[in-house]
Amino acid sequence: MAALWAGLLGTPSAPAQAGAVTVTDDSGRQVALAQPAGRIVSLAPHLTELLFAAGAGARVVGVDQHSDYPPAARHITHLGSALQLDLERLLALQPDLVVIWQSGGGAAMIDKLQSLGLSVYRSDPRSLGDIATSLERLGRLAGTEAQAARAAQAFRQALHELRRQHAGKPRLRVFYQIWHRPLMTVNGEHLISAVMDLCGGDNIFADLPTLAPQVSTEAVLVADPQVIIASGRAVERPEWLQAWLKWEALAAVKQESLYVIHPDIIQRHTPRILQGAEQMCGYLDQVRRKLDSRGAGMPKR
């Protein structure tokens, strides 16, 4: 797996070759360019990462304010966010292509960008496999198909290996906490839920209709998760994760199964999500060992 992280970003590919390109984005719309994009604006951190991984980093001329990885992205012109975008500065960059996260509050901005005659690629990955597909599509749009194909294949191989390692393990009830005020989680359609499933975890709020719903403390207590995983905003353990300790009857508290994963490697739709998956799977394996040592039974697939 270490070779995957080192190789996915790689070095910029050769200049894009002339020729019309067409791809279908995650909304089902076709994005057609007269030739591969030489000037790209990215309005989401995961898209900036994907573009670099696909060999198109040298073509990125503008990014949103949260794009900070790889380190080279910090030195690219920042344009604000999809909700508060410096349109004048964006237009001055004369992009051939703008890539944006559809579920990240970008719907109104997409309409605005298109009304200005800009080509827009909508990203909205919902499965782990969608990450590899996104690499391939972005590589085609940027004319860096060879590196994008290598990155996509490396991702698929690493994902397959993780699935093989964790197939058939006893299932655990998992609560993933995005934030505390309000208390927020993810539903079964979210990519993080797919990571849980990969590791043998069942999302206790999978059936909720909203992608990132608000929930109550009472609902968490009723579902009685065996594992609680929090993200927060940094590497440090968020203080609000410790707040669950007062609920001593909660299975996750009794088993001392409160964990943290840095949001950048679990909440961004990029190849680095497999690092987050490795971490989550490791946590769930720790809980299984605790339960085995206590003679507690667990359901299997």
CSV table of N, CA and C in Angstrom, one decimal, residues 102-228:
chain,number,residue,atom,x,y,z
A,102,GLN,N,-20.9,18.7,-7.0
A,102,GLN,CA,-22.3,19.0,-7.1
A,102,GLN,C,-23.0,18.9,-5.7
A,103,SER,N,-22.6,18.0,-4.8
A,103,SER,CA,-23.3,17.9,-3.5
A,103,SER,C,-22.7,18.8,-2.5
A,104,GLY,N,-21.7,19.6,-2.9
A,104,GLY,CA,-21.1,20.5,-1.9
A,104,GLY,C,-21.6,21.9,-2.0
A,105,GLY,N,-22.9,22.0,-2.3
A,105,GLY,CA,-23.4,23.4,-2.4
A,105,GLY,C,-23.2,24.1,-3.6
A,106,GLY,N,-22.8,23.4,-4.7
A,106,GLY,CA,-22.4,24.0,-5.9
A,106,GLY,C,-23.5,24.2,-7.0
A,107,ALA,N,-24.8,23.8,-6.7
A,107,ALA,CA,-25.8,23.8,-7.8
A,107,ALA,C,-26.0,25.1,-8.4
A,108,ALA,N,-26.2,26.2,-7.5
A,108,ALA,CA,-26.4,27.5,-8.0
A,108,ALA,C,-25.2,28.0,-8.8
A,109,MET,N,-24.0,27.7,-8.2
A,109,MET,CA,-22.8,28.2,-8.9
A,109,MET,C,-22.6,27.5,-10.2
A,110,ILE,N,-23.0,26.3,-10.4
A,110,ILE,CA,-22.9,25.6,-11.6
A,110,ILE,C,-23.7,26.3,-12.7
A,111,ASP,N,-24.9,26.7,-12.4
A,111,ASP,CA,-25.8,27.4,-13.3
A,111,ASP,C,-25.1,28.7,-13.7
A,112,LYS,N,-24.5,29.4,-12.7
A,112,LYS,CA,-23.9,30.7,-13.0
A,112,LYS,C,-22.7,30.5,-13.9
A,113,LEU,N,-21.9,29.5,-13.7
A,113,LEU,CA,-20.7,29.3,-14.5
A,113,LEU,C,-21.1,28.9,-15.9
A,114,GLN,N,-22.1,28.1,-16.0
A,114,GLN,CA,-22.5,27.7,-17.4
A,114,GLN,C,-23.1,28.9,-18.1
A,115,SER,N,-23.8,29.8,-17.4
A,115,SER,CA,-24.4,31.0,-18.1
A,115,SER,C,-23.3,31.9,-18.6
A,116,LEU,N,-22.1,31.8,-18.1
A,116,LEU,CA,-20.9,32.6,-18.5
A,116,LEU,C,-20.2,31.9,-19.6
A,117,GLY,N,-20.7,30.7,-20.1
A,117,GLY,CA,-20.1,30.0,-21.2
A,117,GLY,C,-19.0,29.1,-20.9
A,118,LEU,N,-18.8,28.8,-19.6
A,118,LEU,CA,-17.7,27.9,-19.2
A,118,LEU,C,-18.1,26.4,-19.2
A,119,SER,N,-17.2,25.6,-19.5
A,119,SER,CA,-17.4,24.1,-19.5
A,119,SER,C,-17.3,23.6,-18.1
A,120,VAL,N,-18.3,22.9,-17.6
A,120,VAL,CA,-18.3,22.5,-16.2
A,120,VAL,C,-18.4,21.0,-16.1
A,121,TYR,N,-17.5,20.4,-15.3
A,121,TYR,CA,-17.6,19.0,-14.9
A,121,TYR,C,-18.1,18.8,-13.5
A,122,ARG,N,-19.2,18.1,-13.3
A,122,ARG,CA,-19.8,17.9,-12.0
A,122,ARG,C,-19.3,16.6,-11.4
A,123,SER,N,-18.8,16.7,-10.2
A,123,SER,CA,-18.4,15.5,-9.5
A,123,SER,C,-19.3,15.2,-8.3
A,124,ASP,N,-19.7,13.9,-8.2
A,124,ASP,CA,-20.5,13.5,-7.1
A,124,ASP,C,-20.4,12.0,-6.8
A,125,PRO,N,-19.1,11.6,-6.5
A,125,PRO,CA,-18.9,10.2,-6.3
A,125,PRO,C,-19.6,9.6,-5.1
A,126,ARG,N,-20.2,8.4,-5.3
A,126,ARG,CA,-21.0,7.8,-4.2
A,126,ARG,C,-20.4,6.4,-3.9
A,127,SER,N,-19.5,5.9,-4.6
A,127,SER,CA,-18.9,4.6,-4.3
A,127,SER,C,-17.4,4.6,-4.4
A,128,LEU,N,-16.7,3.7,-3.8
A,128,LEU,CA,-15.3,3.7,-3.9
A,128,LEU,C,-14.8,3.5,-5.3
A,129,GLY,N,-15.5,2.7,-6.1
A,129,GLY,CA,-15.2,2.5,-7.5
A,129,GLY,C,-15.3,3.8,-8.3
A,130,ASP,N,-16.1,4.7,-7.8
A,130,ASP,CA,-16.3,6.0,-8.6
A,130,ASP,C,-15.0,6.8,-8.5
A,131,ILE,N,-14.1,6.6,-7.6
A,131,ILE,CA,-12.9,7.4,-7.5
A,131,ILE,C,-12.0,7.0,-8.6
A,132,ALA,N,-11.9,5.7,-8.9
A,132,ALA,CA,-11.1,5.3,-10.1
A,132,ALA,C,-11.6,5.8,-11.4
A,133,THR,N,-13.0,5.8,-11.5
A,133,THR,CA,-13.6,6.3,-12.7
A,133,THR,C,-13.4,7.8,-12.9
A,134,SER,N,-13.4,8.5,-11.8
A,134,SER,CA,-13.2,10.0,-11.8
A,134,SER,C,-11.8,10.2,-12.3
A,135,LEU,N,-10.8,9.5,-11.8
A,135,LEU,CA,-9.4,9.7,-12.3
A,135,LEU,C,-9.3,9.5,-13.8
A,136,GLU,N,-10.0,8.5,-14.3
A,136,GLU,CA,-10.0,8.2,-15.8
A,136,GLU,C,-10.6,9.4,-16.6
A,137,ARG,N,-11.8,9.8,-16.1
A,137,ARG,CA,-12.5,10.9,-16.8
A,137,ARG,C,-11.7,12.2,-16.8
A,138,LEU,N,-11.2,12.5,-15.6
A,138,LEU,CA,-10.4,13.8,-15.5
A,138,LEU,C,-9.2,13.7,-16.4
A,139,GLY,N,-8.5,12.5,-16.4
A,139,GLY,CA,-7.4,12.4,-17.2
A,139,GLY,C,-7.7,12.5,-18.7
A,140,ARG,N,-8.8,12.0,-19.1
A,140,ARG,CA,-9.2,12.2,-20.5
A,140,ARG,C,-9.5,13.7,-20.8
A,141,LEU,N,-10.1,14.4,-19.9
A,141,LEU,CA,-10.4,15.8,-20.2
A,141,LEU,C,-9.1,16.6,-20.2
A,142,ALA,N,-8.1,16.2,-19.4
A,142,ALA,CA,-6.9,16.9,-19.4
A,142,ALA,C,-5.8,16.4,-20.4
A,143,GLY,N,-6.1,15.4,-21.1
A,143,GLY,CA,-5.1,14.8,-22.0
A,143,GLY,C,-4.0,14.1,-21.3
A,144,THR,N,-4.3,13.6,-20.1
A,144,THR,CA,-3.2,12.8,-19.3
A,144,THR,C,-3.7,11.4,-19.1
A,145,GLU,N,-4.3,10.8,-20.1
A,145,GLU,CA,-5.0,9.5,-19.9
A,145,GLU,C,-4.0,8.4,-19.4
A,146,ALA,N,-2.8,8.4,-19.8
A,146,ALA,CA,-1.9,7.3,-19.5
A,146,ALA,C,-1.6,7.3,-18.0
A,147,GLN,N,-1.3,8.5,-17.4
A,147,GLN,CA,-1.0,8.5,-15.9
A,147,GLN,C,-2.3,8.3,-15.2
A,148,ALA,N,-3.4,8.8,-15.7
A,148,ALA,CA,-4.7,8.6,-15.0
A,148,ALA,C,-5.1,7.1,-15.0
A,149,ALA,N,-4.8,6.4,-16.1
A,149,ALA,CA,-5.1,5.0,-16.1
A,149,ALA,C,-4.3,4.2,-15.1
A,150,ARG,N,-3.0,4.6,-15.0
A,150,ARG,CA,-2.1,3.9,-14.0
A,150,ARG,C,-2.6,4.2,-12.6
A,151,ALA,N,-3.0,5.4,-12.3
A,151,ALA,CA,-3.5,5.7,-11.0
A,151,ALA,C,-4.8,5.0,-10.7
A,152,ALA,N,-5.7,4.9,-11.7
A,152,ALA,CA,-7.0,4.2,-11.5
A,152,ALA,C,-6.7,2.7,-11.2
A,153,GLN,N,-5.8,2.1,-12.0
A,153,GLN,CA,-5.5,0.7,-11.8
A,153,GLN,C,-4.9,0.4,-10.5
A,154,ALA,N,-4.0,1.3,-10.0
A,154,ALA,CA,-3.4,1.1,-8.7
A,154,ALA,C,-4.4,1.2,-7.6
A,155,PHE,N,-5.3,2.1,-7.7
A,155,PHE,CA,-6.4,2.3,-6.8
A,155,PHE,C,-7.3,1.0,-6.7
A,156,ARG,N,-7.7,0.6,-7.9
A,156,ARG,CA,-8.6,-0.6,-7.9
A,156,ARG,C,-7.9,-1.9,-7.3
A,157,GLN,N,-6.6,-2.0,-7.6
A,157,GLN,CA,-5.8,-3.1,-7.0
A,157,GLN,C,-5.8,-3.0,-5.5
A,158,ALA,N,-5.5,-1.8,-5.0
A,158,ALA,CA,-5.4,-1.7,-3.5
A,158,ALA,C,-6.8,-1.9,-2.9
A,159,LEU,N,-7.8,-1.4,-3.5
A,159,LEU,CA,-9.2,-1.6,-3.0
A,159,LEU,C,-9.5,-3.1,-3.0
A,160,HIS,N,-9.2,-3.8,-4.1
A,160,HIS,CA,-9.5,-5.2,-4.1
A,160,HIS,C,-8.8,-6.0,-3.0
A,161,GLU,N,-7.5,-5.6,-2.7
A,161,GLU,CA,-6.8,-6.2,-1.7
A,161,GLU,C,-7.4,-6.0,-0.3
A,162,LEU,N,-7.9,-4.7,-0.1
A,162,LEU,CA,-8.5,-4.4,1.2
A,162,LEU,C,-9.8,-5.3,1.4
A,163,ARG,N,-10.6,-5.4,0.3
A,163,ARG,CA,-11.8,-6.2,0.3
A,163,ARG,C,-11.5,-7.6,0.6
A,164,ARG,N,-10.4,-8.1,0.0
A,164,ARG,CA,-10.0,-9.5,0.3
A,164,ARG,C,-9.6,-9.8,1.7
A,165,GLN,N,-8.9,-8.8,2.3
A,165,GLN,CA,-8.4,-8.9,3.6
A,165,GLN,C,-9.5,-8.9,4.7
A,166,HIS,N,-10.6,-8.2,4.4
A,166,HIS,CA,-11.6,-8.0,5.4
A,166,HIS,C,-13.0,-8.7,5.1
A,167,ALA,N,-13.0,-9.4,4.0
A,167,ALA,CA,-14.2,-10.2,3.7
A,167,ALA,C,-14.6,-11.2,4.8
A,168,GLY,N,-15.9,-11.3,5.1
A,168,GLY,CA,-16.3,-12.3,6.0
A,168,GLY,C,-16.1,-12.1,7.5
A,169,LYS,N,-15.6,-10.9,7.8
A,169,LYS,CA,-15.3,-10.7,9.2
A,169,LYS,C,-16.6,-10.4,10.0
A,170,PRO,N,-16.7,-10.7,11.3
A,170,PRO,CA,-17.9,-10.4,12.0
A,170,PRO,C,-18.3,-8.9,11.9
A,171,ARG,N,-19.6,-8.7,11.8
A,171,ARG,CA,-20.1,-7.3,11.6
A,171,ARG,C,-20.2,-6.5,12.9
A,172,LEU,N,-20.0,-5.3,12.8
A,172,LEU,CA,-20.0,-4.4,14.0
A,172,LEU,C,-20.9,-3.2,13.7
A,173,ARG,N,-21.7,-2.7,14.7
A,173,ARG,CA,-22.5,-1.5,14.5
A,173,ARG,C,-21.6,-0.3,14.7
A,174,VAL,N,-21.7,0.6,13.7
A,174,VAL,CA,-20.8,1.8,13.8
A,174,VAL,C,-21.5,3.1,13.6
A,175,PHE,N,-21.1,4.0,14.5
A,175,PHE,CA,-21.6,5.4,14.3
A,175,PHE,C,-20.5,6.3,13.9
A,176,TYR,N,-20.6,7.0,12.8
A,176,TYR,CA,-19.6,7.9,12.3
A,176,TYR,C,-20.1,9.3,12.6
A,177,GLN,N,-19.3,10.1,13.4
A,177,GLN,CA,-19.7,11.4,13.8
A,177,GLN,C,-18.9,12.5,13.0
A,178,ILE,N,-19.6,13.3,12.2
A,178,ILE,CA,-19.0,14.3,11.5
A,178,ILE,C,-18.8,15.5,12.4
A,179,TRP,N,-19.8,15.9,13.2
A,179,TRP,CA,-19.7,17.1,14.0
A,179,TRP,C,-20.6,16.9,15.2
A,180,HIS,N,-20.6,17.8,16.1
A,180,HIS,CA,-21.3,17.7,17.4
A,180,HIS,C,-22.4,18.7,17.6
A,181,ARG,N,-22.3,19.9,17.0
A,181,ARG,CA,-23.3,21.0,17.1
A,181,ARG,C,-23.6,21.6,15.8
A,182,PRO,N,-24.6,21.0,15.1
A,182,PRO,CA,-25.5,19.9,15.5
A,182,PRO,C,-24.8,18.6,15.3
A,183,LEU,N,-25.3,17.6,15.9
A,183,LEU,CA,-24.8,16.2,15.8
A,183,LEU,C,-25.1,15.7,14.4
A,184,MET,N,-24.0,15.4,13.7
A,184,MET,CA,-24.2,15.0,12.3
A,184,MET,C,-23.5,13.7,12.0
A,185,THR,N,-24.0,13.0,11.0
A,185,THR,CA,-23.5,11.7,10.6
A,185,THR,C,-23.6,11.5,9.1
A,186,VAL,N,-23.5,10.3,8.6
A,186,VAL,CA,-23.7,10.0,7.2
A,186,VAL,C,-24.7,8.9,7.0
A,187,ASN,N,-25.4,8.9,5.9
A,187,ASN,CA,-26.3,7.8,5.6
A,187,ASN,C,-25.7,6.7,4.7
A,188,GLY,N,-26.5,5.8,4.3
A,188,GLY,CA,-25.9,4.6,3.6
A,188,GLY,C,-25.5,4.9,2.2
A,189,GLU,N,-25.8,6.1,1.6
A,189,GLU,CA,-25.4,6.5,0.3
A,189,GLU,C,-24.1,7.2,0.3
A,190,HIS,N,-23.6,7.6,1.5
A,190,HIS,CA,-22.3,8.3,1.6
A,190,HIS,C,-21.1,7.4,1.4
A,191,LEU,N,-20.1,7.9,0.8
A,191,LEU,CA,-18.9,7.2,0.6
A,191,LEU,C,-18.3,6.6,1.9
A,192,ILE,N,-18.4,7.3,3.0
A,192,ILE,CA,-17.9,6.8,4.3
A,192,ILE,C,-18.6,5.6,4.7
A,193,SER,N,-19.9,5.5,4.4
A,193,SER,CA,-20.6,4.3,4.7
A,193,SER,C,-20.1,3.1,3.9
A,194,ALA,N,-19.7,3.3,2.6
A,194,ALA,CA,-19.0,2.3,1.8
A,194,ALA,C,-17.7,1.8,2.5
A,195,VAL,N,-17.0,2.7,3.1
A,195,VAL,CA,-15.8,2.3,3.8
A,195,VAL,C,-16.1,1.5,5.0
A,196,MET,N,-17.1,1.8,5.7
A,196,MET,CA,-17.6,1.0,6.9
A,196,MET,C,-17.9,-0.4,6.4
A,197,ASP,N,-18.7,-0.5,5.3
A,197,ASP,CA,-19.1,-1.8,4.8
A,197,ASP,C,-17.8,-2.7,4.4
A,198,LEU,N,-16.9,-2.0,3.8
A,198,LEU,CA,-15.6,-2.7,3.4
A,198,LEU,C,-14.9,-3.3,4.6
A,199,CYS,N,-15.0,-2.6,5.7
A,199,CYS,CA,-14.3,-3.0,6.9
A,199,CYS,C,-15.2,-4.0,7.8
A,200,GLY,N,-16.4,-4.3,7.3
A,200,GLY,CA,-17.3,-5.1,8.1
A,200,GLY,C,-18.1,-4.4,9.1
A,201,GLY,N,-18.3,-3.1,8.9
A,201,GLY,CA,-19.1,-2.3,9.8
A,201,GLY,C,-20.5,-2.0,9.2
A,202,ASP,N,-21.5,-1.9,10.0
A,202,ASP,CA,-22.9,-1.5,9.6
A,202,ASP,C,-23.2,-0.1,10.1
A,203,ASN,N,-23.4,0.8,9.2
A,203,ASN,CA,-23.8,2.2,9.6
A,203,ASN,C,-25.1,2.2,10.3
A,204,ILE,N,-25.2,2.6,11.5
A,204,ILE,CA,-26.4,2.6,12.3
A,204,ILE,C,-27.5,3.6,11.7
A,205,PHE,N,-27.0,4.5,10.9
A,205,PHE,CA,-28.0,5.5,10.3
A,205,PHE,C,-28.0,5.3,8.8
A,206,ALA,N,-27.8,4.1,8.3
A,206,ALA,CA,-27.8,3.9,6.8
A,206,ALA,C,-29.1,4.2,6.2
A,207,ASP,N,-30.2,4.0,6.9
A,207,ASP,CA,-31.5,4.2,6.3
A,207,ASP,C,-32.0,5.6,6.2
A,208,LEU,N,-31.3,6.6,6.8
A,208,LEU,CA,-31.8,7.9,6.7
A,208,LEU,C,-31.7,8.5,5.3
A,209,PRO,N,-32.7,9.3,4.9
A,209,PRO,CA,-32.8,9.8,3.5
A,209,PRO,C,-31.7,10.9,3.1
A,210,THR,N,-31.2,11.6,4.1
A,210,THR,CA,-30.3,12.7,3.8
A,210,THR,C,-28.8,12.2,3.8
A,211,LEU,N,-28.0,12.7,2.9
A,211,LEU,CA,-26.6,12.2,2.7
A,211,LEU,C,-25.8,12.5,4.0
A,212,ALA,N,-26.0,13.7,4.6
A,212,ALA,CA,-25.3,14.0,5.9
A,212,ALA,C,-26.3,14.5,6.9
A,213,PRO,N,-27.1,13.6,7.5
A,213,PRO,CA,-28.2,14.1,8.3
A,213,PRO,C,-27.8,14.5,9.7
A,214,GLN,N,-28.7,15.3,10.3
A,214,GLN,CA,-28.6,15.6,11.7
A,214,GLN,C,-29.3,14.5,12.5
A,215,VAL,N,-28.8,14.1,13.6
A,215,VAL,CA,-29.4,13.1,14.4
A,215,VAL,C,-29.4,13.5,15.9
A,216,SER,N,-30.1,12.8,16.7
A,216,SER,CA,-30.2,13.1,18.1
A,216,SER,C,-29.3,12.2,18.9
A,217,THR,N,-28.9,12.7,20.1
A,217,THR,CA,-28.2,11.8,21.0
A,217,THR,C,-29.0,10.6,21.4
A,218,GLU,N,-30.3,10.8,21.6
A,218,GLU,CA,-31.2,9.7,21.9
A,218,GLU,C,-31.2,8.6,20.8
A,219,ALA,N,-31.2,9.0,19.6
A,219,ALA,CA,-31.2,8.0,18.5
A,219,ALA,C,-29.9,7.2,18.5
A,220,VAL,N,-28.8,7.8,18.8
A,220,VAL,CA,-27.5,7.1,18.9
A,220,VAL,C,-27.6,6.1,20.1
A,221,LEU,N,-28.1,6.5,21.2
A,221,LEU,CA,-28.2,5.6,22.4
A,221,LEU,C,-29.1,4.4,22.1
A,222,VAL,N,-30.2,4.7,21.3
A,222,VAL,CA,-31.1,3.6,21.0
A,222,VAL,C,-30.4,2.6,20.1
A,223,ALA,N,-29.7,3.1,19.1
A,223,ALA,CA,-29.0,2.2,18.1
A,223,ALA,C,-27.8,1.5,18.8
A,224,ASP,N,-27.3,2.0,19.9
A,224,ASP,CA,-26.2,1.4,20.7
A,224,ASP,C,-25.0,0.9,19.8
A,225,PRO,N,-24.3,1.8,19.2
A,225,PRO,CA,-23.2,1.4,18.3
A,225,PRO,C,-22.1,0.7,19.2
A,226,GLN,N,-21.4,-0.2,18.6
A,226,GLN,CA,-20.3,-0.9,19.2
A,226,GLN,C,-19.0,-0.1,19.0
A,227,VAL,N,-19.0,0.8,18.0
A,227,VAL,CA,-17.8,1.6,17.6
A,227,VAL,C,-18.3,3.0,17.3
A,228,ILE,N,-17.6,4.0,17.8
A,228,ILE,CA,-17.9,5.4,17.4
A,228,ILE,C,-16.6,6.0,16.8
